Amino acid sequence: MKYNLEHINKAFESKVRLGIMSILAVNESVDFTTIKNLLNLTDGNLASHTRSLEELGYICSSKQFIGRKPNTQFSITPEGRKAFAEHIRALEDFLKNQKL
Amino acid sequence: MKEIEVYNTLNEIKDLMEKSSKFLSLSGLSAILVGIYALIGAGIAYYIIGYQNVSYSFCNDTLYQVGGIVVLALILLGISLLTVFAFSWQKAKRNEQKLYFDSISKRLLVNFFIPLLAGGILCFALIMQHHYGLTSCIMLIFYGMALINGSKYTYSNTRYLGYAELSLGLIDSFTVGYGLLFWAIGFGLFHIVYGIFFYLKYDCKRQ
């Protein structure tokens, strides 16, 4: 039996990226530090993943200053939400087909 | 083996969604303790009021009695909040999370305290105008609404405690003379019952 493997999104193969999408899917916007703490990452590591997700158009960021500290807020884009939902659906379908 | 991997991934996603949008470091034991404080407080209040005409209107509403009750209520609120914070801090530490005041906990605090603060100010205004009778039901009603409002940002079943407090407060508003009793049931008994339920459901499993 063949599954819809084309819906398994390559961009979400990395656990970190999938984690970022999971967090942003249920929040209006989340700042860099909160994501970093939730996923237990270093600054550089998270920055590289958010950059690639931004390039794909799945998330968008806005930078502002709180006092003198820069604060980056991330949120999910409609395309990102769609891609994430499809990915989850593909994973769930995969599990369902396994159990049959 | 891939099956287990996918299953774990989905679970991790669910976990992250919950952790990132909800404050999950509440503890059942703190609710039980808060309930016990409330019962002790109600006992002291009963003693201050002087066994007569409990709570609806103090027969001889001396400044001493009203002041005593207000101070008692504030002390209760203070030690209850301290207890909740201390237990939450401990639980966060046990789960190897930092209890940081990030957007998640801030959201819970703001949404919980707005109705609570409004109720507190209303109570204070009523006491200033010597309308003591409605204070217990207003405390219960606004506390219930605070819980319902805050439940979106923490364990969602806290809203059932909110519904219970709200209903009890509304019943209380129709009765005369049983304010302290309703208060003790709502803040004492309900907290203890909910705390035990919470402890068995979440805290026990983890240990």
mmCIF file of C-alpha atoms in Angstrom:
data_model
loop_
_atom_site.group_PDB
_atom_site.id
_atom_site.type_symbol
_atom_site.label_atom_id
_atom_site.label_comp_id
_atom_site.label_asym_id
_atom_site.label_seq_id
_atom_site.Cartn_x
_atom_site.Cartn_y
_atom_site.Cartn_z
ATOM 1 C CA MET A 1 0.000 0.000 0.000
ATOM 2 C CA LYS A 2 1.184 3.462 -0.888
ATOM 3 C CA TYR A 3 0.686 6.545 1.224
ATOM 4 C CA ASN A 4 0.536 10.164 0.362
ATOM 5 C CA LEU A 5 4.155 10.692 1.042
ATOM 6 C CA GLU A 6 4.273 13.792 -1.155
ATOM 7 C CA HIS A 7 2.461 15.619 1.637
ATOM 8 C CA ILE A 8 5.237 14.927 4.104
ATOM 9 C CA ASN A 9 6.937 18.274 3.920
ATOM 10 C CA LYS A 10 10.707 18.193 3.586
ATOM 11 C CA ALA A 11 10.976 21.544 5.323
ATOM 12 C CA PHE A 12 9.556 19.978 8.469
ATOM 13 C CA GLU A 13 11.922 17.047 8.637
ATOM 14 C CA SER A 14 13.971 18.922 11.173
ATOM 15 C CA LYS A 15 12.550 18.594 14.672
ATOM 16 C CA VAL A 16 13.393 22.186 15.456
ATOM 17 C CA ARG A 17 11.459 23.569 12.498
ATOM 18 C CA LEU A 18 8.491 21.375 13.275
ATOM 19 C CA GLY A 19 8.701 22.598 16.865
ATOM 20 C CA ILE A 20 8.746 26.241 15.790
ATOM 21 C CA MET A 21 5.696 25.667 13.594
ATOM 22 C CA SER A 22 3.851 23.870 16.430
ATOM 23 C CA ILE A 23 4.416 26.790 18.768
ATOM 24 C CA LEU A 24 3.437 29.427 16.234
ATOM 25 C CA ALA A 25 0.349 27.487 15.125
ATOM 26 C CA VAL A 26 -1.344 28.011 18.494
ATOM 27 C CA ASN A 27 -0.095 31.497 19.363
ATOM 28 C CA GLU A 28 -0.774 34.867 17.835
ATOM 29 C CA SER A 29 2.893 35.772 17.996
ATOM 30 C CA VAL A 30 5.816 34.526 20.061
ATOM 31 C CA ASP A 31 9.131 36.207 20.754
ATOM 32 C CA PHE A 32 12.537 34.743 20.030
ATOM 33 C CA THR A 33 13.505 34.052 23.649
ATOM 34 C CA THR A 34 10.305 32.181 24.450
ATOM 35 C CA ILE A 35 10.776 29.861 21.467
ATOM 36 C CA LYS A 36 14.418 29.399 22.404
ATOM 37 C CA ASN A 37 13.523 28.394 25.968
ATOM 38 C CA LEU A 38 10.676 26.115 24.912
ATOM 39 C CA LEU A 39 12.870 24.212 22.473
ATOM 40 C CA ASN A 40 16.067 24.379 24.555
ATOM 41 C CA LEU A 41 18.120 25.893 21.750
ATOM 42 C CA THR A 42 20.996 28.295 21.386
ATOM 43 C CA ASP A 43 20.534 31.697 19.756
ATOM 44 C CA GLY A 44 22.422 30.771 16.607
ATOM 45 C CA ASN A 45 20.680 27.472 16.143
ATOM 46 C CA LEU A 46 17.206 28.972 16.405
ATOM 47 C CA ALA A 47 18.130 31.932 14.195
ATOM 48 C CA SER A 48 19.237 29.696 11.336
ATOM 49 C CA HIS A 49 15.993 27.699 11.471
ATOM 50 C CA THR A 50 13.746 30.733 11.663
ATOM 51 C CA ARG A 51 15.615 32.251 8.745
ATOM 52 C CA SER A 52 15.001 29.235 6.545
ATOM 53 C CA LEU A 53 11.331 29.089 7.523
ATOM 54 C CA GLU A 54 11.022 32.775 6.736
ATOM 55 C CA GLU A 55 12.609 32.241 3.339
ATOM 56 C CA LEU A 56 10.013 29.561 2.626
ATOM 57 C CA GLY A 57 7.321 32.077 3.520
ATOM 58 C CA TYR A 58 5.958 29.926 6.352
ATOM 59 C CA ILE A 59 6.586 32.394 9.148
ATOM 60 C CA CYS A 60 7.110 36.123 9.334
ATOM 61 C CA SER A 61 8.954 38.192 11.862
ATOM 62 C CA SER A 62 8.815 41.736 13.094
ATOM 63 C CA LYS A 63 11.608 43.369 14.976
ATOM 64 C CA GLN A 64 11.086 46.064 17.539
ATOM 65 C CA PHE A 65 12.978 47.525 20.434
ATOM 66 C CA ILE A 66 11.895 47.209 24.023
ATOM 67 C CA GLY A 67 14.033 49.846 25.641
ATOM 68 C CA ARG A 68 17.390 49.099 24.122
ATOM 69 C CA LYS A 69 16.891 45.386 23.698
ATOM 70 C CA PRO A 70 15.876 44.151 20.285
ATOM 71 C CA ASN A 71 12.821 41.943 20.407
ATOM 72 C CA THR A 72 11.839 39.745 17.482
ATOM 73 C CA GLN A 73 8.287 38.499 17.284
ATOM 74 C CA PHE A 74 7.412 35.580 15.048
ATOM 75 C CA SER A 75 4.042 34.583 13.681
ATOM 76 C CA ILE A 76 2.790 31.982 11.255
ATOM 77 C CA THR A 77 1.687 32.965 7.738
ATOM 78 C CA PRO A 78 -1.425 31.538 6.015
ATOM 79 C CA GLU A 79 0.839 29.477 3.728
ATOM 80 C CA GLY A 80 2.737 28.209 6.747
ATOM 81 C CA ARG A 81 -0.469 27.217 8.488
ATOM 82 C CA LYS A 82 -1.628 25.344 5.408
ATOM 83 C CA ALA A 83 1.703 23.552 4.955
ATOM 84 C CA PHE A 84 1.832 22.621 8.647
ATOM 85 C CA ALA A 85 -1.747 21.285 8.612
ATOM 86 C CA GLU A 86 -1.007 19.202 5.519
ATOM 87 C CA HIS A 87 2.114 17.833 7.121
ATOM 88 C CA ILE A 88 0.248 16.819 10.272
ATOM 89 C CA ARG A 89 -2.514 15.259 8.216
ATOM 90 C CA ALA A 90 0.066 13.260 6.246
ATOM 91 C CA LEU A 91 1.649 12.010 9.482
ATOM 92 C CA GLU A 92 -1.738 11.033 10.862
ATOM 93 C CA ASP A 93 -2.697 9.258 7.650
ATOM 94 C CA PHE A 94 0.553 7.382 7.782
ATOM 95 C CA LEU A 95 -0.241 6.143 11.281
ATOM 96 C CA LYS A 96 -3.805 5.203 10.328
ATOM 97 C CA ASN A 97 -2.617 3.169 7.358
ATOM 98 C CA GLN A 98 -0.070 1.393 9.516
ATOM 99 C CA LYS A 99 -2.715 0.235 11.926
ATOM 100 C CA LEU A 100 -4.971 -1.237 9.235
ATOM 101 C CA MET B 1 10.051 1.506 13.745
ATOM 102 C CA LYS B 2 9.046 4.478 11.642
ATOM 103 C CA GLU B 3 5.574 4.149 13.110
ATOM 104 C CA ILE B 4 6.809 4.851 16.628
ATOM 105 C CA GLU B 5 8.853 7.770 15.374
ATOM 106 C CA VAL B 6 5.848 9.400 13.712
ATOM 107 C CA TYR B 7 3.749 8.729 16.784
ATOM 108 C CA ASN B 8 6.359 10.372 19.015
ATOM 109 C CA THR B 9 6.636 13.328 16.672
ATOM 110 C CA LEU B 10 2.896 13.933 16.812
ATOM 111 C CA ASN B 11 2.981 13.693 20.589
ATOM 112 C CA GLU B 12 5.838 16.164 20.769
ATOM 113 C CA ILE B 13 3.893 18.588 18.579
ATOM 114 C CA LYS B 14 0.869 18.319 20.849
ATOM 115 C CA ASP B 15 3.076 18.779 23.894
ATOM 116 C CA LEU B 16 4.734 21.870 22.475
ATOM 117 C CA MET B 17 1.413 23.403 21.487
ATOM 118 C CA GLU B 18 0.160 22.941 25.013
ATOM 119 C CA LYS B 19 3.343 24.089 26.693
ATOM 120 C CA SER B 20 3.635 27.181 24.506
ATOM 121 C CA SER B 21 0.083 28.388 25.027
ATOM 122 C CA LYS B 22 -0.682 27.246 28.563
ATOM 123 C CA PHE B 23 0.877 27.700 31.958
ATOM 124 C CA LEU B 24 1.200 24.173 33.316
ATOM 125 C CA SER B 25 3.085 24.666 36.561
ATOM 126 C CA LEU B 26 0.084 24.806 38.862
ATOM 127 C CA SER B 27 -0.021 22.354 41.726
ATOM 128 C CA GLY B 28 -2.921 20.561 43.351
ATOM 129 C CA LEU B 29 -1.343 20.728 46.800
ATOM 130 C CA SER B 30 -1.403 24.521 46.754
ATOM 131 C CA ALA B 31 -5.164 24.478 46.096
ATOM 132 C CA ILE B 32 -5.650 22.160 49.083
ATOM 133 C CA LEU B 33 -3.565 24.447 51.298
ATOM 134 C CA VAL B 34 -5.435 27.545 50.102
ATOM 135 C CA GLY B 35 -8.679 25.782 50.975
ATOM 136 C CA ILE B 36 -7.406 25.030 54.469
ATOM 137 C CA TYR B 37 -6.306 28.651 54.955
ATOM 138 C CA ALA B 38 -9.779 29.781 53.884
ATOM 139 C CA LEU B 39 -11.459 27.480 56.411
ATOM 140 C CA ILE B 40 -9.190 28.719 59.195
ATOM 141 C CA GLY B 41 -9.838 32.294 58.052
ATOM 142 C CA ALA B 42 -13.580 31.742 58.059
ATOM 143 C CA GLY B 43 -13.295 30.410 61.613
ATOM 144 C CA ILE B 44 -11.405 33.501 62.748
ATOM 145 C CA ALA B 45 -13.920 35.751 60.958
ATOM 146 C CA TYR B 46 -16.759 33.980 62.732
ATOM 147 C CA TYR B 47 -15.005 34.688 66.003
ATOM 148 C CA ILE B 48 -14.410 38.368 65.114
ATOM 149 C CA ILE B 49 -18.011 38.939 64.101
ATOM 150 C CA GLY B 50 -18.988 37.489 67.441
ATOM 151 C CA TYR B 51 -21.309 34.585 66.751
ATOM 152 C CA GLN B 52 -24.272 36.811 66.127
ATOM 153 C CA ASN B 53 -26.126 37.564 62.947
ATOM 154 C CA VAL B 54 -23.278 36.136 60.937
ATOM 155 C CA SER B 55 -22.137 38.318 58.083
ATOM 156 C CA TYR B 56 -25.300 39.833 56.643
ATOM 157 C CA SER B 57 -25.048 43.006 58.580
ATOM 158 C CA PHE B 58 -22.893 43.288 61.619
ATOM 159 C CA CYS B 59 -25.259 44.250 64.405
ATOM 160 C CA ASN B 60 -22.814 46.593 65.980
ATOM 161 C CA ASP B 61 -20.597 47.201 63.026
ATOM 162 C CA THR B 62 -17.768 48.726 64.908
ATOM 163 C CA LEU B 63 -14.759 49.884 62.995
ATOM 164 C CA TYR B 64 -12.776 47.279 64.855
ATOM 165 C CA GLN B 65 -14.756 44.385 63.440
ATOM 166 C CA VAL B 66 -14.819 45.620 59.862
ATOM 167 C CA GLY B 67 -11.158 46.503 59.994
ATOM 168 C CA GLY B 68 -10.346 43.097 61.467
ATOM 169 C CA ILE B 69 -12.190 41.277 58.685
ATOM 170 C CA VAL B 70 -10.551 43.360 55.955
ATOM 171 C CA VAL B 71 -7.071 42.791 57.388
ATOM 172 C CA LEU B 72 -7.807 39.087 57.769
ATOM 173 C CA ALA B 73 -8.987 38.873 54.158
ATOM 174 C CA LEU B 74 -5.880 40.637 52.881
ATOM 175 C CA ILE B 75 -3.582 38.385 54.915
ATOM 176 C CA LEU B 76 -5.413 35.325 53.563
ATOM 177 C CA LEU B 77 -5.057 36.599 50.014
ATOM 178 C CA GLY B 78 -1.369 37.298 50.564
ATOM 179 C CA ILE B 79 -0.425 33.911 51.994
ATOM 180 C CA SER B 80 -2.608 32.123 49.444
ATOM 181 C CA LEU B 81 -0.849 33.833 46.545
ATOM 182 C CA LEU B 82 2.540 33.149 48.119
ATOM 183 C CA THR B 83 1.657 29.485 48.535
ATOM 184 C CA VAL B 84 0.513 29.162 44.927
ATOM 185 C CA PHE B 85 3.665 30.866 43.637
ATOM 186 C CA ALA B 86 5.939 28.764 45.835
ATOM 187 C CA PHE B 87 4.363 25.477 44.743
ATOM 188 C CA SER B 88 4.361 26.517 41.096
ATOM 189 C CA TRP B 89 8.004 27.414 41.339
ATOM 190 C CA GLN B 90 8.771 24.046 42.883
ATOM 191 C CA LYS B 91 6.787 22.158 40.269
ATOM 192 C CA ALA B 92 8.516 24.024 37.464
ATOM 193 C CA LYS B 93 11.847 23.139 39.026
ATOM 194 C CA ARG B 94 10.906 19.505 39.339
ATOM 195 C CA ASN B 95 9.950 19.407 35.672
ATOM 196 C CA GLU B 96 13.251 21.061 34.892
ATOM 197 C CA GLN B 97 11.606 24.127 33.491
ATOM 198 C CA LYS B 98 12.362 27.620 34.529
ATOM 199 C CA LEU B 99 9.415 29.505 35.981
ATOM 200 C CA TYR B 100 10.041 32.543 33.905
ATOM 201 C CA PHE B 101 7.658 35.397 33.632
ATOM 202 C CA ASP B 102 7.315 35.008 29.918
ATOM 203 C CA SER B 103 4.333 35.827 27.780
ATOM 204 C CA ILE B 104 2.582 32.598 28.810
ATOM 205 C CA SER B 105 2.535 33.199 32.540
ATOM 206 C CA LYS B 106 1.905 36.887 32.000
ATOM 207 C CA ARG B 107 -1.162 36.117 29.931
ATOM 208 C CA LEU B 108 -2.529 33.873 32.657
ATOM 209 C CA LEU B 109 -1.848 36.451 35.377
ATOM 210 C CA VAL B 110 -3.441 39.328 33.446
ATOM 211 C CA ASN B 111 -6.531 37.363 32.484
ATOM 212 C CA PHE B 112 -6.961 35.987 35.977
ATOM 213 C CA PHE B 113 -6.386 39.210 37.865
ATOM 214 C CA ILE B 114 -8.532 41.605 35.816
ATOM 215 C CA PRO B 115 -11.884 40.182 36.952
ATOM 216 C CA LEU B 116 -10.459 39.531 40.400
ATOM 217 C CA LEU B 117 -9.258 43.095 40.797
ATOM 218 C CA ALA B 118 -12.590 44.481 39.582
ATOM 219 C CA GLY B 119 -14.377 42.320 42.168
ATOM 220 C CA GLY B 120 -11.943 43.371 44.876
ATOM 221 C CA ILE B 121 -12.513 47.066 44.196
ATOM 222 C CA LEU B 122 -16.278 46.543 44.115
ATOM 223 C CA CYS B 123 -16.104 44.741 47.485
ATOM 224 C CA PHE B 124 -14.046 47.543 48.916
ATOM 225 C CA ALA B 125 -16.568 50.138 47.690
ATOM 226 C CA LEU B 126 -19.448 48.191 49.231
ATOM 227 C CA ILE B 127 -17.645 47.897 52.555
ATOM 228 C CA MET B 128 -16.959 51.640 52.513
ATOM 229 C CA GLN B 129 -20.689 52.208 52.088
ATOM 230 C CA HIS B 130 -21.523 49.692 54.845
ATOM 231 C CA HIS B 131 -23.202 47.180 52.509
ATOM 232 C CA TYR B 132 -21.573 44.139 54.024
ATOM 233 C CA GLY B 133 -24.186 41.634 52.991
ATOM 234 C CA LEU B 134 -23.198 41.248 49.374
ATOM 235 C CA THR B 135 -19.431 41.003 49.821
ATOM 236 C CA SER B 136 -19.265 37.225 50.089
ATOM 237 C CA CYS B 137 -21.317 36.606 46.963
ATOM 238 C CA ILE B 138 -19.396 39.231 44.988
ATOM 239 C CA MET B 139 -16.108 37.637 46.016
ATOM 240 C CA LEU B 140 -17.367 34.231 44.888
ATOM 241 C CA ILE B 141 -18.858 35.501 41.617
ATOM 242 C CA PHE B 142 -15.805 37.495 40.578
ATOM 243 C CA TYR B 143 -13.417 34.761 41.667
ATOM 244 C CA GLY B 144 -15.430 32.315 39.564
ATOM 245 C CA MET B 145 -15.215 34.614 36.569
ATOM 246 C CA ALA B 146 -11.481 35.096 37.110
ATOM 247 C CA LEU B 147 -11.000 31.315 37.062
ATOM 248 C CA ILE B 148 -13.120 30.871 33.941
ATOM 249 C CA ASN B 149 -11.233 33.679 32.222
ATOM 250 C CA GLY B 150 -7.839 32.344 33.273
ATOM 251 C CA SER B 151 -8.623 28.713 32.445
ATOM 252 C CA LYS B 152 -7.905 29.368 28.757
ATOM 253 C CA TYR B 153 -4.261 29.842 29.651
ATOM 254 C CA THR B 154 -3.760 26.945 32.039
ATOM 255 C CA TYR B 155 -5.291 23.521 32.747
ATOM 256 C CA SER B 156 -8.675 23.912 31.111
ATOM 257 C CA ASN B 157 -10.518 22.115 33.890
ATOM 258 C CA THR B 158 -9.965 25.028 36.256
ATOM 259 C CA ARG B 159 -13.032 26.464 34.555
ATOM 260 C CA TYR B 160 -15.193 23.870 36.303
ATOM 261 C CA LEU B 161 -14.017 25.222 39.633
ATOM 262 C CA GLY B 162 -14.898 28.644 38.197
ATOM 263 C CA TYR B 163 -18.425 27.529 37.272
ATOM 264 C CA ALA B 164 -18.870 26.076 40.748
ATOM 265 C CA GLU B 165 -17.731 29.284 42.484
ATOM 266 C CA LEU B 166 -19.889 31.398 40.183
ATOM 267 C CA SER B 167 -23.018 29.324 40.818
ATOM 268 C CA LEU B 168 -22.394 29.276 44.548
ATOM 269 C CA GLY B 169 -21.989 33.061 44.537
ATOM 270 C CA LEU B 170 -25.256 33.523 42.654
ATOM 271 C CA ILE B 171 -27.106 31.247 45.094
ATOM 272 C CA ASP B 172 -25.520 33.200 47.929
ATOM 273 C CA SER B 173 -26.893 36.451 46.493
ATOM 274 C CA PHE B 174 -30.447 35.212 47.101
ATOM 275 C CA THR B 175 -29.916 34.227 50.706
ATOM 276 C CA VAL B 176 -29.633 36.357 53.789
ATOM 277 C CA GLY B 177 -27.323 35.699 56.694
ATOM 278 C CA TYR B 178 -25.283 32.786 55.391
ATOM 279 C CA GLY B 179 -22.526 34.772 53.688
ATOM 280 C CA LEU B 180 -19.682 33.406 55.769
ATOM 281 C CA LEU B 181 -20.923 29.855 55.347
ATOM 282 C CA PHE B 182 -21.072 30.230 51.547
ATOM 283 C CA TRP B 183 -17.669 31.860 51.588
ATOM 284 C CA ALA B 184 -16.208 28.958 53.575
ATOM 285 C CA ILE B 185 -17.763 26.411 51.190
ATOM 286 C CA GLY B 186 -16.576 28.249 48.079
ATOM 287 C CA PHE B 187 -13.075 29.190 49.105
ATOM 288 C CA GLY B 188 -12.464 26.363 51.565
ATOM 289 C CA LEU B 189 -14.297 23.205 50.596
ATOM 290 C CA PHE B 190 -14.280 23.706 46.803
ATOM 291 C CA HIS B 191 -10.549 24.398 46.796
ATOM 292 C CA ILE B 192 -9.803 21.306 48.852
ATOM 293 C CA VAL B 193 -12.003 19.070 46.682
ATOM 294 C CA TYR B 194 -10.589 20.500 43.454
ATOM 295 C CA GLY B 195 -7.052 20.322 44.823
ATOM 296 C CA ILE B 196 -7.415 16.623 45.656
ATOM 297 C CA PHE B 197 -8.876 15.925 42.202
ATOM 298 C CA PHE B 198 -6.070 17.890 40.586
ATOM 299 C CA TYR B 199 -3.402 16.178 42.670
ATOM 300 C CA LEU B 200 -4.671 12.718 41.782
ATOM 301 C CA LYS B 201 -5.099 13.545 38.109
ATOM 302 C CA TYR B 202 -1.840 15.364 37.350
ATOM 303 C CA ASP B 203 0.647 15.499 40.196
ATOM 304 C CA CYS B 204 0.516 11.895 41.401
ATOM 305 C CA LYS B 205 1.263 10.430 37.986
ATOM 306 C CA ARG B 206 4.405 12.444 37.510
ATOM 307 C CA GLN B 207 6.081 11.454 40.720
#
